[in-house]
Amino acid sequence: MKDQRLTDREVDMQDIKISAHGVQVFYGDTHAIKDVDVEIADKTVTAFIGPSGCGKSTFLRCLNRMNDTIDAARVEGDIRIDGEDIYDARVDPVQLRAKVGMVFQKPNPFPKSIYDNVAYGPRIHGLAKTKGDLDNIVEQALRRAALWNEAKDRLDKPGTGLSGGQQQRLCIARAIATEPEVLLMDEPCSALDPIATGQVEELIDELRSNYSVVIVTHSMQQAARVSQKTAFFHLGNLVEYDETGKIFTNPQDPRTESYISGRIG
Amino acid sequence: MTDMTPEATPRAAQSLFTRTDNVRRRYRRGSVLKYLGLGAIGLVLFFLCVLLWSILSRGIPAFFQYQAEIQLYYDPEILEADGTGPEALGELSLRSDLERGIFAQSLRRTLEDSGIDTAAFDDGDLSALIYAANRRDVRDELVADPDLVGQTVTVGVPISLNITRYLTGGLSGEGTSGMPPGFNREQLDLIDQMVAAGLVDRNFNWGFFTNEYSQSGEVAGIGPALMGSAYMMLVVLVFSLVFGVAASIYLEEFAPKNKFTDFIEINIANLAAVPSIVFGILGAAILLTLGDLGFGSSIRGTALLGGIVLSLMTLPTIVIATRSALKAVPPSIRDAALGVGASKLQTVFHHTLPLAMPGILTGTIIGIAQALGETAPLLLIGLSVSTGASILSSPFTGGLLEQAQSMPTVVYLFAQNQDLPVREGLAQAAIIVMLALLFALNIIAILLRRRFERRW
Ligand SMILES: Nc1ncnc2c1ncn2[C@@H]1O[C@H](COP(=O)(O)OP(=O)(O)OP(=O)(O)O)[C@@H](O)[C@H]1O
Ligand SMILES: [Mg+2]
C-alpha cells in the first residue's frame, strides 16, 4: 500500500487529467452539487464515496456532460480535461463522450445481441476497418470485462438475456470497446457477486495503466482495494479528497470519520 | 411488548380452517366486481353477435347470384328495323328493342325449347324475371361488333334480385308480404319450372368485386370502391406515417419543453377529437381554393384528395401513438447510447425508434383502419357521386388522380338504394368485404409487431 501511494504522488504531480473548479449543479431549485473543486490524476483510480443522494452520480455525469440530457439540470463552474474546458461552446459532447466512457448505475444493455452491444461504439466511431478488426475489438473488450468465457458461445443472443451481473460486465465491455481515455463507473459492482466483483476490480486495476478511472462505490472495502485517491461527498459538498490510505486511516473531517466508521465498524 | 400479548390471545383462537367475517366480506366484494365484469363482457358479446349475425345472414347470400342460361338471339328483324350499321344500332331503344324484343323473345324461345309453356305470359312478364332493363352494355357491345346481329349466343343473365329473394327462400310466395313486389304467382311458378329444367345456375358472384356501382343490384359491384379505398389508404400511409413519425420524433426527442411545445401538444390532442365531418369541410374548402386557382374540378372526388383529407384525420392518432411508444422506451437506453458517444440522431434511429416500432405500427394501422371506415368527409368532397363509376373505364385503371369511389361511400349508396334486396343484401356484402379488410389490417399489424419484437 505504502509504495503504491508514493508512485501515485509522483503521477499526481506530473499529470492532471481532469480538473474541476467551483462546480455547481442545480436540478431546477435543488442544489445538488455545491462548489466542488477536484483534480483527478491520469492513470489512477479515483473513488467517490458518500451517503445515498449526496450527488456522486450527479458529479460523475458532469464529467462527460450526460447532465446535458436532463432538461432541469444546470451545471456551473469550470471542468477541464487535459486543460480543455469541456463546457466550452466549441466542444461537441458526442466527441467528449467517446473520450470519456461511462458505465451506469443500473445495467442498461441495448436490446440487441451481445456482439452488437459491444460493437456499437467502435462502429459509430469507425474504429474498425474490417469485420475481423471488429471481431477482435469485441473479443478483447469482452475478455477484459471478464465476460468472454460466458458469452463466447452466445454472441448473437440478446444482451438483455444475460443475468444482471453479466449485463453489467457487458456494459463495461461496451464502454471500454471504444478505448476511452477516462472511464466513469457508477457503482459498477452493485449487481455483481464477489467473484465477478473481483474480476471487475482486476480489470479496473489493469485499466489504470492506460486510463484514468473514476468509480462511485458504496463499498468502503472496494474503494480501499481499487482506488489510489478517494473523494468523500456529503450533501452535495466535497468534504474530503485525499489519498485513499489517508482517508481510511486518518480522515481529517469528522463527517468522513463517522461515515467510514459507521459503515466499516 | 407486554400490552400486545392480551390482544394477540383472542386472535390465536381463530382457526385457519374457517374464514373470518372480514375475509368473507372482502371476498364478497371481489366476487361482485367479478360478476359485474362478466356481465359487461356478456353484454358486449351479445351485441357483437347480433351485429355480426344481421350482417352475415344478409350479406353472405348476396355474394351468390342466380343466372338464367339463355340462348340470346340477336334478331336482325328487331335490330335492323331502321337499317344497319353501328349508328342505327346505337339508336336502339333500350326498352322496346332490347328488353321487350331481344331478351323477352330469347327467353321465351329458350323456355319453349325446354318444353315450358309461356303462352300465358306477355313480353313484359318474361323480361321482368331477368336483368334485362337498361342493358346499355348490350347495345354498346352491338355497336362495337355489328357482326353479332343474326347470331345466337348462350349467356348467363342474372335473375332479377326480387326473384332471387324468392329463390333463396327469403320470400315464401304466399300472401302479400311473401310475394316479390311487382310479380304474380304465375311468374313464380314459371321460375320454379325453370329451376326444375336446370335453366338456373347459382354461382359465386365474382362480378361483385370487379363491377362498378350501379343502380341495378344485379350488376352492381364494388370494384372502383375497392381500388379507390386502396389508393386512399396508400396516400394515408405515406402522408401520415412520414409526417406523423417525423413530428413525433421531433416533439419527443428534440423539441425543448416550453410553452410553445405544450401548446402544440394540446392542439394535437384536440385535433384527434375533431369530428370527421369537419375535416370533410376542410377538404371541401381546399377544393374551392384549388377551383379558384383553376384546377379544382380535376381533383374533385379523386383518391388523392380523399387520401389527403383522411391523412389529416389520421395524423393526430399516429402522432399520439408514436409519442407514447417513444416515451415508453426506457431512458436508460438513451443514456447508454449517448454514453458511448452516439449523437442524438443516432440514438433515435439506432435505438429509440426501432424499440418504439411495434407501438408505432399498431398506432398506424389503427389509424388506417379508422380512415378506411370513414364516410362523412368523403361524402363532402365528392367521393360518393355515382358519376365516378361511369368515368372509370374499368375498375382497375383508376389512378390517384382519377375519379374514385370508396368502400364506405359505396356502402352508403347501397344502403340508400330504392330496391330492398340491394339495401338488405349488397350493402351488407360490401360491409363484409370492409370488415374482412379491417381484420386483415389488424392481422398485418400483429404480424409486423411480432416480427419487430423478435428482432428487438
Ligand atoms: N434527474 C434529476 N432531477 C432532479 N433531481 C435529481 C435528479 N437526479 C438526481 N437528483 C437529485 O440530486 C441529488 C443527488 O443525486 P445523485 O443521483 O447524484 O445521488 P448519488 O450520490 O448518486 O446517490 P446514490 O448513491 O443513491 O446513487 C439527490 O438529492 C437527487 O434527488
Ligand atoms: Mg448514484
CSV table of C-alpha atoms in Angstrom, one decimal, chain A:
chain,number,residue,atom,x,y,z
A,1,MET,CA,0.0,0.0,0.0
A,2,LYS,CA,2.7,2.4,1.0
A,3,ASP,CA,4.9,2.3,-2.1
A,4,GLN,CA,1.8,2.4,-4.2
A,5,ARG,CA,0.9,5.7,-2.6
A,6,LEU,CA,4.4,7.0,-3.3
A,7,THR,CA,4.2,6.3,-7.0
A,8,ASP,CA,0.8,7.9,-7.1
A,9,ARG,CA,2.0,11.0,-5.6
A,10,GLU,CA,4.5,11.2,-8.4
A,11,VAL,CA,1.9,10.7,-11.0
A,12,ASP,CA,-0.3,13.3,-9.4
A,13,MET,CA,2.3,16.0,-9.8
A,14,GLN,CA,3.0,15.1,-13.3
A,15,ASP,CA,-0.4,14.6,-14.8
A,16,ILE,CA,-3.7,16.0,-14.0
A,17,LYS,CA,-6.4,14.5,-16.3
A,18,ILE,CA,-9.5,16.3,-15.1
A,19,SER,CA,-9.6,19.4,-13.1
A,20,ALA,CA,-12.9,20.8,-11.8
A,21,HIS,CA,-13.3,24.2,-10.1
A,22,GLY,CA,-16.3,25.8,-8.5
A,23,VAL,CA,-18.7,23.2,-9.9
A,24,GLN,CA,-22.3,23.8,-9.1
A,25,VAL,CA,-25.2,21.6,-10.3
A,26,PHE,CA,-28.9,22.5,-9.9
A,27,TYR,CA,-31.9,20.4,-10.7
A,28,GLY,CA,-34.4,23.1,-11.0
A,29,ASP,CA,-34.3,24.5,-7.5
A,30,THR,CA,-32.5,21.6,-5.9
A,31,HIS,CA,-28.8,22.4,-5.4
A,32,ALA,CA,-27.3,19.0,-5.9
A,33,ILE,CA,-23.5,19.9,-6.1
A,34,LYS,CA,-22.2,22.8,-4.1
A,35,ASP,CA,-19.0,24.4,-5.2
A,36,VAL,CA,-16.9,21.3,-5.8
A,37,ASP,CA,-13.1,21.6,-6.6
A,38,VAL,CA,-11.3,18.4,-7.5
A,39,GLU,CA,-8.3,17.3,-9.6
A,40,ILE,CA,-8.3,13.8,-11.0
A,41,ALA,CA,-5.0,12.4,-11.9
A,42,ASP,CA,-4.2,10.4,-15.0
A,43,LYS,CA,-3.5,6.7,-14.8
A,44,THR,CA,-5.1,6.4,-11.3
A,45,VAL,CA,-8.3,5.1,-9.9
A,46,THR,CA,-10.3,7.7,-8.0
A,47,ALA,CA,-13.2,6.6,-5.8
A,48,PHE,CA,-16.2,8.7,-5.0
A,49,ILE,CA,-17.9,7.7,-1.8
A,50,GLY,CA,-20.7,9.2,0.3
A,51,PRO,CA,-24.2,8.5,1.5
A,52,SER,CA,-27.0,8.0,-0.9
A,53,GLY,CA,-28.3,11.1,-2.6
A,54,CYS,CA,-25.2,13.2,-1.9
A,55,GLY,CA,-24.5,13.9,-5.5
A,56,LYS,CA,-21.9,11.3,-6.5
A,57,SER,CA,-23.7,10.3,-9.7
A,58,THR,CA,-24.5,13.9,-10.5
A,59,PHE,CA,-20.9,14.9,-10.3
A,60,LEU,CA,-19.8,12.0,-12.3
A,61,ARG,CA,-22.3,12.8,-15.0
A,62,CYS,CA,-20.9,16.3,-15.2
A,63,LEU,CA,-17.6,14.9,-16.4
A,64,ASN,CA,-19.0,13.6,-19.7
A,65,ARG,CA,-21.8,16.1,-19.9
A,66,MET,CA,-24.5,13.5,-19.5
A,67,ASN,CA,-26.4,16.1,-17.5
A,68,ASP,CA,-27.0,17.9,-20.8
A,69,THR,CA,-29.7,15.3,-21.5
A,70,ILE,CA,-31.6,16.3,-18.4
A,71,ASP,CA,-33.6,19.4,-19.1
A,72,ALA,CA,-33.9,20.5,-15.5
A,73,ALA,CA,-30.1,20.2,-14.8
A,74,ARG,CA,-27.9,23.2,-14.9
A,75,VAL,CA,-24.1,23.0,-14.5
A,76,GLU,CA,-21.9,25.9,-13.5
A,77,GLY,CA,-18.2,26.1,-13.0
A,78,ASP,CA,-15.1,25.1,-14.8
A,79,ILE,CA,-14.3,21.5,-15.8
A,80,ARG,CA,-11.2,20.8,-17.9
A,81,ILE,CA,-10.0,17.6,-19.4
A,82,ASP,CA,-6.3,17.8,-20.5
A,83,GLY,CA,-6.7,21.6,-19.9
A,84,GLU,CA,-9.6,22.0,-22.3
A,85,ASP,CA,-12.9,23.3,-20.9
A,86,ILE,CA,-15.4,20.7,-21.7
A,87,TYR,CA,-18.3,23.1,-21.3
A,88,ASP,CA,-16.9,25.4,-24.0
A,89,ALA,CA,-19.3,26.1,-26.8
A,90,ARG,CA,-16.9,24.6,-29.3
A,91,VAL,CA,-16.9,21.2,-27.6
A,92,ASP,CA,-19.1,18.6,-29.1
A,93,PRO,CA,-20.5,16.4,-26.3
A,94,VAL,CA,-20.5,13.4,-28.7
A,95,GLN,CA,-16.8,13.6,-29.2
A,96,LEU,CA,-16.3,14.2,-25.5
A,97,ARG,CA,-18.2,11.0,-24.6
A,98,ALA,CA,-16.1,9.0,-27.0
A,99,LYS,CA,-13.2,10.1,-24.9
A,100,VAL,CA,-14.9,9.8,-21.5
A,101,GLY,CA,-16.7,6.5,-21.3
A,102,MET,CA,-19.3,5.6,-18.8
A,103,VAL,CA,-20.8,2.6,-17.0
A,104,PHE,CA,-24.1,3.3,-15.4
A,105,GLN,CA,-25.5,2.5,-12.0
A,106,LYS,CA,-28.2,0.2,-13.4
A,107,PRO,CA,-27.1,-2.2,-16.2
A,108,ASN,CA,-28.5,-0.9,-19.4
A,109,PRO,CA,-27.5,-3.2,-22.3
A,110,PHE,CA,-29.1,-2.4,-25.7
A,111,PRO,CA,-31.8,-4.9,-26.6
A,112,LYS,CA,-29.5,-6.2,-29.3
A,113,SER,CA,-27.1,-9.1,-29.5
A,114,ILE,CA,-24.1,-9.3,-27.2
A,115,TYR,CA,-21.9,-8.8,-30.1
A,116,ASP,CA,-23.8,-5.7,-31.3
A,117,ASN,CA,-23.8,-4.2,-27.9
A,118,VAL,CA,-20.0,-4.2,-27.7
A,119,ALA,CA,-19.5,-3.4,-31.4
A,120,TYR,CA,-21.9,-0.4,-31.4
A,121,GLY,CA,-19.4,2.1,-30.1
A,122,PRO,CA,-16.5,1.0,-32.4
A,123,ARG,CA,-18.9,1.0,-35.3
A,124,ILE,CA,-20.2,4.6,-34.9
A,125,HIS,CA,-16.7,5.9,-34.2
A,126,GLY,CA,-15.3,4.0,-37.1
A,127,LEU,CA,-12.6,2.2,-35.1
A,128,ALA,CA,-12.6,-1.0,-37.1
A,129,LYS,CA,-11.8,-1.1,-40.8
A,130,THR,CA,-12.7,-4.8,-41.4
A,131,LYS,CA,-15.1,-7.3,-39.9
A,132,GLY,CA,-12.0,-9.1,-38.5
A,133,ASP,CA,-10.9,-5.9,-36.7
A,134,LEU,CA,-14.3,-5.5,-35.2
A,135,ASP,CA,-14.4,-9.2,-34.1
A,136,ASN,CA,-11.1,-8.6,-32.5
A,137,ILE,CA,-12.2,-5.5,-30.6
A,138,VAL,CA,-15.3,-7.2,-29.4
A,139,GLU,CA,-13.3,-10.2,-28.2
A,140,GLN,CA,-10.7,-8.1,-26.4
A,141,ALA,CA,-13.4,-5.9,-24.7
A,142,LEU,CA,-15.3,-9.0,-23.5
A,143,ARG,CA,-12.2,-10.6,-22.3
A,144,ARG,CA,-11.1,-7.6,-20.3
A,145,ALA,CA,-14.6,-7.3,-18.8
A,146,ALA,CA,-14.3,-11.0,-17.7
A,147,LEU,CA,-17.3,-12.0,-19.8
A,148,TRP,CA,-15.7,-13.7,-22.7
A,149,ASN,CA,-15.9,-17.2,-21.4
A,150,GLU,CA,-19.6,-16.9,-20.6
A,151,ALA,CA,-20.5,-15.1,-23.8
A,152,LYS,CA,-18.3,-16.5,-26.5
A,153,ASP,CA,-20.8,-19.2,-27.5
A,154,ARG,CA,-23.8,-16.9,-27.5
A,155,LEU,CA,-22.5,-13.7,-29.1
A,156,ASP,CA,-25.6,-13.5,-31.3
A,157,LYS,CA,-28.0,-13.9,-28.3
A,158,PRO,CA,-29.7,-10.8,-26.9
A,159,GLY,CA,-27.7,-8.9,-24.2
A,160,THR,CA,-30.8,-8.5,-22.2
A,161,GLY,CA,-31.0,-12.2,-21.8
A,162,LEU,CA,-27.9,-12.2,-19.6
A,163,SER,CA,-28.1,-12.2,-15.8
A,164,GLY,CA,-27.8,-8.8,-14.0
A,165,GLY,CA,-24.2,-9.2,-13.2
A,166,GLN,CA,-23.3,-10.4,-16.7
A,167,GLN,CA,-25.3,-7.4,-18.1
A,168,GLN,CA,-23.2,-5.0,-16.0
A,169,ARG,CA,-20.0,-6.6,-17.3
A,170,LEU,CA,-21.4,-6.4,-20.8
A,171,CYS,CA,-21.9,-2.6,-20.2
A,172,ILE,CA,-18.3,-2.4,-19.0
A,173,ALA,CA,-17.1,-4.2,-22.2
A,174,ARG,CA,-19.2,-1.8,-24.3
A,175,ALA,CA,-17.7,1.2,-22.5
A,176,ILE,CA,-14.1,0.0,-22.9
A,177,ALA,CA,-14.5,-1.1,-26.5
A,178,THR,CA,-14.4,2.5,-27.7
A,179,GLU,CA,-11.0,2.9,-26.0
A,180,PRO,CA,-11.9,5.9,-23.9
A,181,GLU,CA,-9.2,7.9,-22.0
A,182,VAL,CA,-11.3,8.3,-18.9
A,183,LEU,CA,-13.7,5.7,-17.7
A,184,LEU,CA,-16.5,6.8,-15.3
A,185,MET,CA,-18.1,3.9,-13.4
A,186,ASP,CA,-21.2,4.5,-11.3
A,187,GLU,CA,-21.4,1.6,-8.8
A,188,PRO,CA,-20.3,-0.9,-11.4
A,189,CYS,CA,-20.3,-3.8,-8.9
A,190,SER,CA,-23.6,-3.2,-7.1
A,191,ALA,CA,-25.2,-6.1,-9.0
A,192,LEU,CA,-22.2,-8.4,-9.0
A,193,ASP,CA,-21.3,-11.5,-7.0
A,194,PRO,CA,-18.0,-11.5,-5.2
A,195,ILE,CA,-16.2,-13.4,-7.9
A,196,ALA,CA,-17.4,-11.1,-10.7
A,197,THR,CA,-16.6,-8.1,-8.5
A,198,GLY,CA,-13.1,-9.4,-8.1
A,199,GLN,CA,-12.8,-9.7,-11.8
A,200,VAL,CA,-14.1,-6.2,-12.4
A,201,GLU,CA,-11.7,-4.9,-9.8
A,202,GLU,CA,-8.9,-6.6,-11.5
A,203,LEU,CA,-10.0,-5.0,-14.7
A,204,ILE,CA,-10.1,-1.6,-13.1
A,205,ASP,CA,-6.6,-2.1,-11.8
A,206,GLU,CA,-5.4,-3.1,-15.2
A,207,LEU,CA,-7.2,-0.1,-16.9
A,208,ARG,CA,-5.2,2.1,-14.6
A,209,SER,CA,-2.1,1.6,-16.6
A,210,ASN,CA,-3.7,3.4,-19.5
A,211,TYR,CA,-6.7,5.4,-18.4
A,212,SER,CA,-7.9,7.4,-15.5
A,213,VAL,CA,-10.8,5.7,-13.9
A,214,VAL,CA,-13.4,7.3,-11.6
A,215,ILE,CA,-15.5,4.9,-9.7
A,216,VAL,CA,-18.5,5.5,-7.5
A,217,THR,CA,-19.0,2.9,-4.8
A,218,HIS,CA,-20.9,2.2,-1.6
A,219,SER,CA,-18.4,-0.4,-0.6
A,220,MET,CA,-15.6,1.0,1.6
A,221,GLN,CA,-13.6,-2.2,1.1
A,222,GLN,CA,-13.9,-1.8,-2.6
A,223,ALA,CA,-12.8,1.8,-2.5
A,224,ALA,CA,-9.9,0.8,-0.3
A,225,ARG,CA,-9.0,-2.1,-2.6
A,226,VAL,CA,-9.0,-0.5,-6.0
A,227,SER,CA,-8.5,3.3,-5.7
A,228,GLN,CA,-5.5,5.4,-5.1
A,229,LYS,CA,-7.4,8.5,-4.3
A,230,THR,CA,-10.8,8.9,-2.6
A,231,ALA,CA,-13.3,11.7,-2.5
A,232,PHE,CA,-16.0,11.9,0.2
A,233,PHE,CA,-19.2,13.7,-0.8
A,234,HIS,CA,-21.8,14.7,1.7
A,235,LEU,CA,-25.0,16.7,0.9
A,236,GLY,CA,-23.5,18.0,-2.3
A,237,ASN,CA,-20.3,19.1,-0.8
A,238,LEU,CA,-16.9,17.6,-1.4
A,239,VAL,CA,-15.9,17.1,2.2
A,240,GLU,CA,-12.5,15.5,1.8
A,241,TYR,CA,-10.3,14.4,-1.0
A,242,ASP,CA,-7.1,12.7,-0.5
A,243,GLU,CA,-5.1,9.5,-0.9
A,244,THR,CA,-7.2,6.5,-0.2
A,245,GLY,CA,-5.0,5.3,2.6
A,246,LYS,CA,-5.2,8.6,4.3
A,247,ILE,CA,-8.9,8.9,4.0
A,248,PHE,CA,-9.5,5.5,5.5
A,249,THR,CA,-6.8,5.6,8.2
A,250,ASN,CA,-6.6,9.2,9.1
A,251,PRO,CA,-9.6,11.2,7.9
A,252,GLN,CA,-9.3,15.0,8.6
A,253,ASP,CA,-13.1,15.7,8.7
A,254,PRO,CA,-15.4,14.4,11.5
A,255,ARG,CA,-18.1,13.7,8.8
A,256,THR,CA,-15.7,11.4,6.9
A,257,GLU,CA,-14.7,9.8,10.1
A,258,SER,CA,-18.3,9.0,11.2
A,259,TYR,CA,-19.3,7.8,7.7
A,260,ILE,CA,-16.4,5.5,7.3
A,261,SER,CA,-16.6,4.1,10.8
A,262,GLY,CA,-20.4,3.8,10.6
A,263,ARG,CA,-20.1,1.7,7.5
A,264,ILE,CA,-17.0,-0.3,8.3
A,265,GLY,CA,-17.4,-0.7,12.0
